[in-house]
XYZ file of C-alpha atoms in Angstrom:
562
model
C -16.395 20.609 25.572
C -15.189 18.156 22.918
C -12.197 20.420 22.237
C -11.261 20.480 25.956
C -11.506 16.684 26.122
C -9.297 16.359 23.053
C -6.685 18.732 24.496
C -6.775 16.850 27.809
C -6.276 13.541 25.984
C -3.282 14.927 24.080
C -1.736 16.239 27.319
C -2.311 12.889 29.011
C -0.836 11.033 26.061
C 2.195 13.333 26.066
C 2.715 12.424 29.717
C 2.535 8.736 28.878
C 5.064 9.187 26.072
C 7.392 11.048 28.440
C 7.107 8.235 30.981
C 7.865 5.797 28.190
C 11.193 7.512 27.555
C 11.962 7.882 31.247
C 11.063 4.343 32.255
C 12.813 2.382 29.539
C 13.405 -0.669 31.737
C 10.058 -0.855 33.501
C 8.212 -3.457 31.395
C 9.251 -7.087 31.792
C 9.907 -9.387 28.870
C 6.604 -11.163 28.079
C 8.554 -14.367 27.377
C 10.934 -16.648 29.259
C 13.691 -16.238 26.657
C 15.711 -13.274 25.320
C 13.985 -10.669 23.148
C 14.425 -10.660 19.386
C 12.108 -8.685 17.139
C 10.782 -9.528 13.700
C 9.041 -6.167 13.318
C 9.221 -2.718 14.896
C 6.839 0.176 15.439
C 5.837 2.285 12.450
C 6.977 -0.116 9.748
C 5.436 0.661 6.378
C 2.639 -1.751 5.511
C -0.134 -1.848 2.919
C -2.494 1.037 3.786
C -1.233 1.333 7.377
C 1.692 1.783 9.713
C 2.641 -1.162 11.917
C 1.118 -0.322 15.273
C 3.342 -2.358 17.582
C 6.415 -4.549 17.820
C 6.615 -8.220 16.863
C 8.403 -10.532 19.289
C 10.013 -13.597 17.757
C 8.935 -16.860 19.388
C 11.850 -19.102 18.384
C 10.031 -20.174 15.219
C 7.358 -22.037 17.179
C 3.885 -21.617 18.613
C 2.761 -22.339 22.158
C 5.183 -20.125 24.112
C 3.807 -18.819 27.420
C 2.904 -15.111 27.214
C 3.248 -13.150 30.474
C 1.268 -9.955 30.996
C 3.546 -6.934 31.426
C 1.626 -5.253 34.248
C -1.316 -5.395 36.626
C -4.734 -4.749 35.146
C -7.746 -6.536 33.691
C -8.838 -8.019 30.380
C -10.873 -5.253 28.774
C -11.354 -6.879 25.375
C -11.045 -10.331 23.828
C -11.221 -10.701 20.055
C -11.262 -13.742 17.805
C -11.077 -13.427 14.027
C -9.824 -15.480 11.063
C -7.909 -12.397 9.866
C -6.420 -9.307 11.465
C -5.110 -9.952 14.973
C -6.553 -13.473 15.138
C -6.827 -14.396 18.811
C -6.041 -11.237 20.768
C -6.194 -9.948 24.342
C -6.374 -6.322 25.497
C -5.307 -5.456 29.070
C -6.152 -2.098 30.647
C -3.617 -0.840 33.233
C -3.976 1.723 36.046
C -1.537 4.154 34.369
C -3.965 4.861 31.503
C -2.416 2.497 28.981
C -3.672 -0.664 27.316
C -1.367 -3.453 26.196
C -2.364 -5.704 23.301
C -1.255 -9.309 22.698
C -2.159 -10.608 19.235
C -1.918 -13.694 16.968
C -2.244 -15.927 20.032
C -2.568 -19.690 19.731
C -4.874 -20.100 22.712
C -6.162 -18.434 25.843
C -6.175 -19.685 29.425
C -8.852 -22.280 30.198
C -11.102 -19.770 31.981
C -10.955 -17.224 29.165
C -11.322 -19.906 26.481
C -14.477 -21.246 28.151
C -15.972 -17.743 28.270
C -15.138 -17.117 24.603
C -16.594 -20.446 23.505
C -19.819 -19.780 25.384
C -20.177 -16.403 23.661
C -19.401 -17.911 20.248
C -22.192 -20.460 20.702
C -24.576 -17.716 21.799
C -23.765 -15.687 18.681
C -23.484 -18.804 16.475
C -20.328 -17.483 14.849
C -16.578 -17.918 15.176
C -15.521 -14.261 15.018
C -16.377 -12.364 18.202
C -15.340 -9.122 19.864
C -15.993 -9.307 23.603
C -15.714 -6.677 26.357
C -15.844 -8.389 29.755
C -16.347 -6.340 32.916
C -13.225 -5.161 34.806
C -13.998 -7.604 37.625
C -14.289 -10.650 35.350
C -10.651 -11.270 34.422
C -8.156 -9.368 36.622
C -4.481 -10.056 35.893
C -1.238 -9.608 37.776
C 2.128 -8.593 36.357
C 4.031 -11.651 35.149
C 0.962 -13.895 35.029
C 0.607 -16.213 32.009
C -2.433 -14.976 30.083
C -2.084 -16.919 26.816
C 0.228 -18.880 24.529
C 1.794 -17.427 21.393
C 0.638 -18.497 17.973
C 0.162 -17.688 14.310
C -3.541 -16.796 14.088
C -5.164 -14.065 12.027
C -3.219 -12.249 9.319
C 0.109 -13.637 10.439
C 2.738 -15.113 8.152
C 4.691 -16.926 10.866
C 4.717 -17.587 14.629
C 5.206 -14.409 16.650
C 3.585 -12.126 19.227
C 2.320 -8.748 18.087
C 2.502 -6.372 21.086
C 1.098 -2.856 21.381
C 0.830 -0.065 23.923
C -2.205 2.177 23.516
C -3.495 5.211 25.329
C -6.669 3.706 26.796
C -8.863 6.786 26.373
C -7.912 7.770 22.798
C -6.556 4.391 21.587
C -3.548 6.168 20.095
C -0.641 3.749 19.786
C 2.769 4.436 21.321
C 6.114 2.946 20.320
C 6.688 0.104 22.839
C 10.388 -0.297 22.069
C 11.651 2.199 24.698
C 10.115 -0.043 27.376
C 12.250 -2.982 26.194
C 15.250 -1.098 24.821
C 17.783 -2.428 27.329
C 16.892 -6.024 26.447
C 17.777 -5.688 22.768
C 21.190 -5.275 21.172
C 21.240 -2.913 18.213
C 24.532 -1.566 16.901
C 23.487 -1.537 13.248
C 22.569 1.643 11.426
C 19.795 1.986 8.852
C 20.707 1.574 5.172
C 19.565 3.796 2.340
C 18.639 1.888 -0.803
C 17.500 4.680 -3.084
C 16.547 8.314 -3.530
C 13.657 9.502 -5.697
C 13.438 13.036 -7.117
C 9.946 14.301 -7.959
C 9.451 17.291 -10.265
C 6.124 18.864 -9.299
C 3.797 18.811 -12.284
C 3.854 22.110 -14.148
C 6.261 23.672 -11.639
C 9.499 21.701 -11.796
C 11.765 19.647 -14.003
C 14.595 17.151 -13.335
C 17.247 16.323 -15.945
C 15.013 17.754 -18.643
C 12.019 15.565 -17.759
C 8.803 15.773 -15.789
C 8.723 12.181 -14.508
C 10.211 11.184 -11.175
C 13.767 9.831 -11.272
C 15.282 7.135 -9.080
C 18.929 7.100 -7.971
C 20.349 3.915 -6.465
C 24.063 4.064 -7.296
C 25.942 5.249 -4.223
C 29.637 5.823 -3.632
C 31.693 6.789 -0.565
C 33.291 10.227 -0.545
C 34.943 11.846 2.465
C 33.683 9.078 4.723
C 30.047 9.592 3.722
C 27.784 8.011 1.149
C 26.962 10.056 -1.895
C 25.058 9.728 -5.170
C 27.538 9.408 -8.018
C 25.076 10.454 -10.725
C 24.491 14.006 -11.893
C 21.148 15.553 -10.933
C 20.069 18.777 -12.602
C 16.821 20.451 -11.632
C 14.837 23.650 -11.907
C 11.734 24.893 -10.152
C 9.756 23.066 -7.498
C 10.731 19.504 -6.613
C 10.325 16.968 -3.840
C 12.529 14.133 -2.621
C 11.889 10.651 -1.274
C 14.076 7.983 0.283
C 13.890 4.206 0.467
C 15.569 2.723 3.538
C 15.396 -0.022 6.141
C 16.768 -0.485 9.630
C 18.550 -3.551 11.045
C 19.312 -5.100 14.449
C 21.941 -7.440 15.829
C 21.407 -11.206 15.772
C 18.607 -11.169 13.184
C 18.309 -10.983 9.411
C 15.014 -9.073 9.542
C 14.488 -5.596 8.145
C 12.723 -2.858 10.118
C 11.209 0.558 9.656
C 13.323 3.686 10.123
C 12.322 5.838 13.092
C 13.656 9.246 12.075
C 14.328 10.805 8.666
C 15.879 14.272 8.360
C 16.581 16.139 5.107
C 18.800 19.228 4.977
C 19.581 21.576 2.113
C 22.620 23.831 2.365
C 22.854 23.060 6.081
C 19.235 23.895 6.943
C 16.634 21.317 7.886
C 13.692 21.242 5.471
C 11.996 18.000 6.505
C 11.779 15.737 9.526
C 9.813 12.576 10.224
C 9.946 11.082 13.720
C 7.402 8.337 14.226
C 6.785 7.486 17.892
C 2.954 7.454 18.051
C -0.131 7.807 15.878
C -3.898 7.348 15.926
C -5.579 4.584 13.965
C -7.695 7.062 12.012
C -4.436 8.633 10.805
C -2.858 5.374 9.660
C -4.204 5.473 6.087
C -2.308 8.751 5.546
C 0.590 6.389 4.909
C -0.592 6.428 1.288
C 0.450 10.076 1.097
C 3.634 9.597 3.139
C 4.829 6.922 0.697
C 5.008 6.949 -3.089
C 1.758 5.035 -3.561
C 2.273 4.493 -7.279
C 5.693 2.939 -6.624
C 4.186 0.668 -3.979
C 1.286 -0.389 -6.212
C 3.499 -1.085 -9.222
C 6.671 -2.490 -7.676
C 5.908 -3.179 -3.996
C 8.687 -0.735 -3.157
C 8.341 1.722 -0.251
C 9.681 5.238 -0.840
C 9.082 7.709 2.004
C 8.347 11.191 0.708
C 10.272 14.041 2.280
C 7.556 16.525 1.386
C 4.084 16.864 2.852
C 1.181 16.914 0.434
C -1.619 19.354 1.374
C -4.053 16.561 2.251
C -1.589 14.729 4.510
C -2.428 15.265 8.196
C 0.227 13.097 9.862
C 1.328 14.861 13.032
C 4.832 13.407 13.167
C 5.883 15.208 9.956
C 7.548 18.649 9.951
C 8.638 20.606 6.908
C 9.787 24.046 5.921
C 7.558 24.960 2.967
C 6.054 21.494 3.569
C 9.406 19.988 2.552
C 9.220 21.117 -1.076
C 12.463 22.465 -2.553
C 12.709 25.442 -4.882
C 15.690 25.303 -7.225
C 15.915 28.803 -8.729
C 19.638 29.547 -8.914
C 22.250 28.084 -11.236
C 24.474 26.704 -8.500
C 25.028 23.451 -6.615
C 22.536 22.731 -3.812
C 24.028 20.519 -1.106
C 21.630 17.980 0.376
C 22.073 15.549 3.261
C 19.766 12.752 4.391
C 20.286 11.599 8.006
C 18.392 8.487 9.108
C 18.456 7.427 12.762
C 17.061 4.478 14.709
C 15.874 4.502 18.315
C 19.359 3.481 19.539
C 20.997 6.488 17.880
C 22.610 4.542 15.031
C 22.818 6.858 12.014
C 23.414 6.769 8.286
C 24.070 9.858 6.178
C 23.796 10.347 2.457
C 25.191 13.572 0.988
C 24.560 14.563 -2.612
C 24.309 17.567 -4.880
C 21.499 18.862 -7.040
C 22.818 21.241 -9.660
C 20.508 24.129 -10.352
C 20.254 24.519 -14.103
C 17.679 26.706 -15.750
C 15.647 24.685 -18.218
C 12.130 24.850 -19.645
C 9.369 23.553 -17.374
C 6.804 21.788 -19.558
C 3.177 22.412 -18.746
C 0.971 19.338 -18.275
C -1.104 18.057 -21.158
C -4.685 18.902 -20.211
C -6.270 17.070 -23.135
C -9.148 14.887 -21.924
C -8.473 15.800 -18.293
C -10.590 17.210 -15.491
C -8.960 19.210 -12.675
C -9.698 17.748 -9.235
C -8.924 19.761 -6.098
C -7.987 17.855 -2.961
C -10.108 20.029 -0.629
C -13.246 20.066 -2.803
C -15.968 17.611 -3.744
C -15.006 16.256 -7.175
C -17.569 14.806 -9.591
C -17.085 13.171 -12.953
C -19.524 11.636 -15.390
C -19.315 10.008 -18.803
C -21.299 7.439 -20.733
C -22.114 4.645 -18.317
C -20.090 5.902 -15.356
C -20.462 8.331 -12.440
C -17.768 9.162 -9.868
C -17.983 11.326 -6.742
C -14.934 11.934 -4.542
C -15.846 13.693 -1.283
C -13.775 16.615 -0.065
C -10.341 15.836 1.404
C -10.232 12.300 0.080
C -7.430 13.174 -2.335
C -4.043 14.069 -0.862
C -3.152 16.632 -3.506
C -4.618 18.243 -6.634
C -5.022 15.953 -9.624
C -5.478 16.336 -13.368
C -7.933 13.460 -13.653
C -7.557 11.487 -16.883
C -10.359 9.210 -18.100
C -10.435 6.607 -20.868
C -12.755 3.698 -21.597
C -12.501 0.320 -23.294
C -15.862 -0.611 -24.763
C -16.879 -4.267 -24.586
C -20.128 -5.119 -26.349
C -20.019 -8.707 -25.064
C -19.425 -7.832 -21.416
C -21.770 -6.584 -18.750
C -20.146 -3.152 -18.879
C -17.269 -1.259 -20.417
C -13.933 -1.051 -18.606
C -13.646 2.469 -17.187
C -10.117 3.710 -16.522
C -10.422 6.256 -13.730
C -7.096 8.021 -14.171
C -3.932 6.781 -15.840
C -2.215 5.536 -12.673
C -3.119 4.124 -9.267
C -4.165 6.870 -6.828
C -5.133 6.141 -3.216
C -8.164 7.789 -1.657
C -8.088 8.559 2.042
C -11.545 7.204 2.776
C -13.671 6.346 -0.210
C -15.423 7.570 -3.325
C -18.799 6.626 -4.762
C -18.688 4.872 -8.126
C -21.658 3.914 -10.303
C -21.381 1.879 -13.514
C -24.272 1.155 -15.881
C -24.965 -2.470 -16.772
C -25.132 -2.594 -20.552
C -26.276 -6.213 -20.857
C -28.745 -6.438 -17.999
C -29.774 -10.085 -18.370
C -29.485 -11.480 -14.835
C -32.694 -12.246 -12.993
C -30.922 -12.179 -9.629
C -29.590 -8.617 -9.497
C -27.613 -9.344 -6.309
C -25.154 -11.283 -8.469
C -23.870 -8.089 -10.114
C -20.838 -6.370 -8.645
C -18.167 -3.842 -9.516
C -14.672 -5.271 -9.994
C -11.293 -3.551 -9.829
C -9.070 -4.674 -12.702
C -5.322 -4.467 -12.123
C -2.643 -6.185 -14.175
C -5.271 -8.421 -15.749
C -6.755 -9.598 -12.459
C -10.257 -8.866 -11.213
C -10.776 -8.050 -7.531
C -14.354 -7.974 -6.286
C -15.505 -4.606 -4.947
C -19.194 -5.476 -4.890
C -21.969 -2.957 -4.516
C -25.720 -2.864 -4.994
C -27.949 -2.855 -8.057
C -30.105 0.249 -8.773
C -32.250 0.704 -11.886
C -29.665 -0.662 -14.308
C -26.648 0.673 -12.405
C -24.310 -0.884 -9.845
C -23.220 1.439 -7.012
C -20.154 0.799 -4.867
C -17.586 2.559 -2.695
C -13.965 2.452 -3.847
C -10.703 3.239 -2.023
C -8.457 4.019 -5.003
C -8.639 5.248 -8.571
C -7.956 2.664 -11.260
C -9.759 0.484 -13.793
C -13.275 -0.727 -12.979
C -16.078 -2.648 -14.643
C -19.079 -4.827 -13.790
C -18.902 -8.614 -13.402
C -21.275 -11.286 -12.169
C -20.869 -14.109 -9.682
C -23.333 -16.928 -10.266
C -21.087 -19.721 -8.991
C -21.567 -21.156 -5.502
C -18.610 -21.475 -3.122
C -16.528 -24.642 -3.114
C -16.443 -26.826 0.000
C -13.441 -29.183 -0.039
C -13.090 -31.815 2.709
C -9.606 -31.981 4.232
C -8.290 -35.429 5.309
C -11.807 -36.849 5.374
C -10.641 -40.409 6.010
C -9.230 -39.393 9.411
C -12.153 -37.301 10.639
C -13.629 -39.700 13.160
C -10.256 -41.058 14.257
C -8.918 -37.557 14.959
C -12.302 -36.343 16.220
C -12.404 -33.274 14.020
C -13.900 -32.148 10.720
C -11.903 -29.875 8.415
C -12.872 -28.140 5.180
C -11.238 -25.653 2.837
C -13.625 -22.952 1.626
C -13.106 -21.020 -1.594
C -15.056 -18.895 -4.045
C -14.467 -17.896 -7.643
C -15.002 -14.139 -7.352
C -17.016 -12.376 -4.647
C -15.514 -14.379 -1.762
C -16.899 -16.503 1.047
C -19.214 -14.390 3.180
C -20.729 -16.749 5.777
C -20.588 -20.349 6.892
C -22.794 -22.244 9.344
C -22.286 -25.748 10.670
C -24.851 -27.986 12.363
C -24.901 -31.527 13.753
C -28.378 -33.005 14.012
C -29.811 -29.520 13.543
C -27.820 -27.940 16.400
C -25.161 -25.284 15.794
C -21.537 -26.399 16.104
C -18.493 -24.134 16.197
C -16.120 -24.311 13.233
C -12.924 -22.332 13.808
C -11.439 -20.610 10.758
C -7.783 -19.858 10.102
C -6.355 -17.257 7.734
C -6.011 -19.823 4.962
C -9.791 -20.340 4.766
C -9.677 -23.741 6.468
C -12.449 -24.340 9.006
C -12.252 -27.028 11.697
C -14.748 -28.452 14.175
C -13.272 -30.342 17.126
C -15.638 -32.913 18.582
C -17.130 -31.465 21.744
C -17.728 -34.389 24.089
C -19.937 -32.249 26.312
C -22.325 -31.598 23.433
C -21.806 -34.532 21.056
C -23.010 -37.892 22.331
C -21.853 -41.248 21.019
C -23.954 -42.599 18.168
C -25.095 -41.832 14.631
C -25.120 -38.178 13.544
C -25.544 -35.941 10.509
C -23.274 -32.979 9.789
C -24.594 -30.131 7.637
C -22.395 -27.264 6.500
C -23.857 -24.293 4.593
C -21.558 -21.729 2.913
C -22.574 -18.533 1.071
C -20.593 -16.010 -0.926
C -21.045 -12.221 -1.048
C -23.642 -12.570 -3.831
C -25.794 -15.005 -1.895
C -24.777 -18.108 -3.851
C -24.993 -21.094 -1.512
C -23.342 -24.508 -1.195
C -24.319 -27.271 1.224
C -22.274 -30.272 2.375
C -23.909 -33.108 4.312
C -22.213 -36.082 5.924
C -23.451 -38.910 8.146
C -21.045 -40.376 10.677
C -20.831 -42.495 13.786
C -18.375 -42.309 16.660
């Protein structure tokens, strides 16, 4: 039954995608000014693909947002991070449109949200009103654009989802005629990857980057010599561009050919949210972690389940003849603008070094992998690695610390879901065991992972291999008043919240013992606007309580009159 439902959903989604291509001019502009984009569908982001398109809002907030079709508000979310203030509209054709990073809702919706926030006594809410509660008509103003949530500047994030499966679809074909794009993608680099123990490039086993391009016969080419033998993979770094903006965008289609035959193709027009983390196999994760540089692999690792990838022999190349192999990358955007890069890999027989297996443990991507050493235990569930790994472990002992620093492999490796890590506390002196936590150490910085204490050990789930240890957080959060001298005059209280390690977990504001709503932005500033319906004139006492992830608590009290 579940299989039939899944097949039906895929067929329905395919129909929606086909309509998307056929009805390119059917969705109206959600704004009253021409369309310019700051981001497109499928852009490469940290741990995920961009799931929509970002409309520019002329560098300002407060622009009226018009709904693109008839329907009803099926979900309203408010959060200090993520999508911030967001609306979800279900439509009769089986799609849902999403409008995110909004400044404010309509008065009716805002009143409903505020009532629910006071009921829950928290700022962040995720509400699902009934279909009859907030019907909308095509073209109606449903909100005003903003910069809320995890947004770095004013814009509208817009998505189209398949309502039943929540798979996201590229919205750009719906707005294609309203955007001018005569600019082709640009290739910025090519990476060649010798597969460990099976291939070699220019006499070495490390990946090699090529960024020096020349023009030959009207096409770009690499003007450096590449010699290889055995099994290799390729990757490309590239961005797309559009007219009238200086922004960079993701590339829709990547095709790699060898000797005139296609060996790899990526064409990103939809995906499911539970697939999005596979981006860490699609990209060179080590390159991203080290240099914040996105290389798209043109080979498909065995643990990568992205459906928009196709590859002969999974895109891997076998160089086994001493001759030139002619390769061509063709990158295309949704408007058909193309860039081609032609280059040669010279097959040259050369020794293929075998990996050094000293102090390593073989991990298989499709198996449960366990590792243990003094003071550390690691379990990686099946299919959480993207490919096989010769796991390398070292440790830095620290007799003065709470635990040694355990180096779980010699480079950053992403896990698809999570692994279970346990580290023994060697100096177990804290009375409050909740103040222990595992930390991820990268480039000298500690990032709190957390976890729970168990009989001298701290257990936590991790999302990547790297360096880990145990730290403690005994320091309460910091509450910093913002513009305190103007509070009563401006009829609002503002505070900046911060914490030294584990991070702010909760905050709760009261006036005269009654809950009051503090809104939080993505810069950890909370603000209470005087509510004249709830706050009478006279003398009052504000109390703000803030806790971090270890339960450390800070309290700020203030008496005021207005």
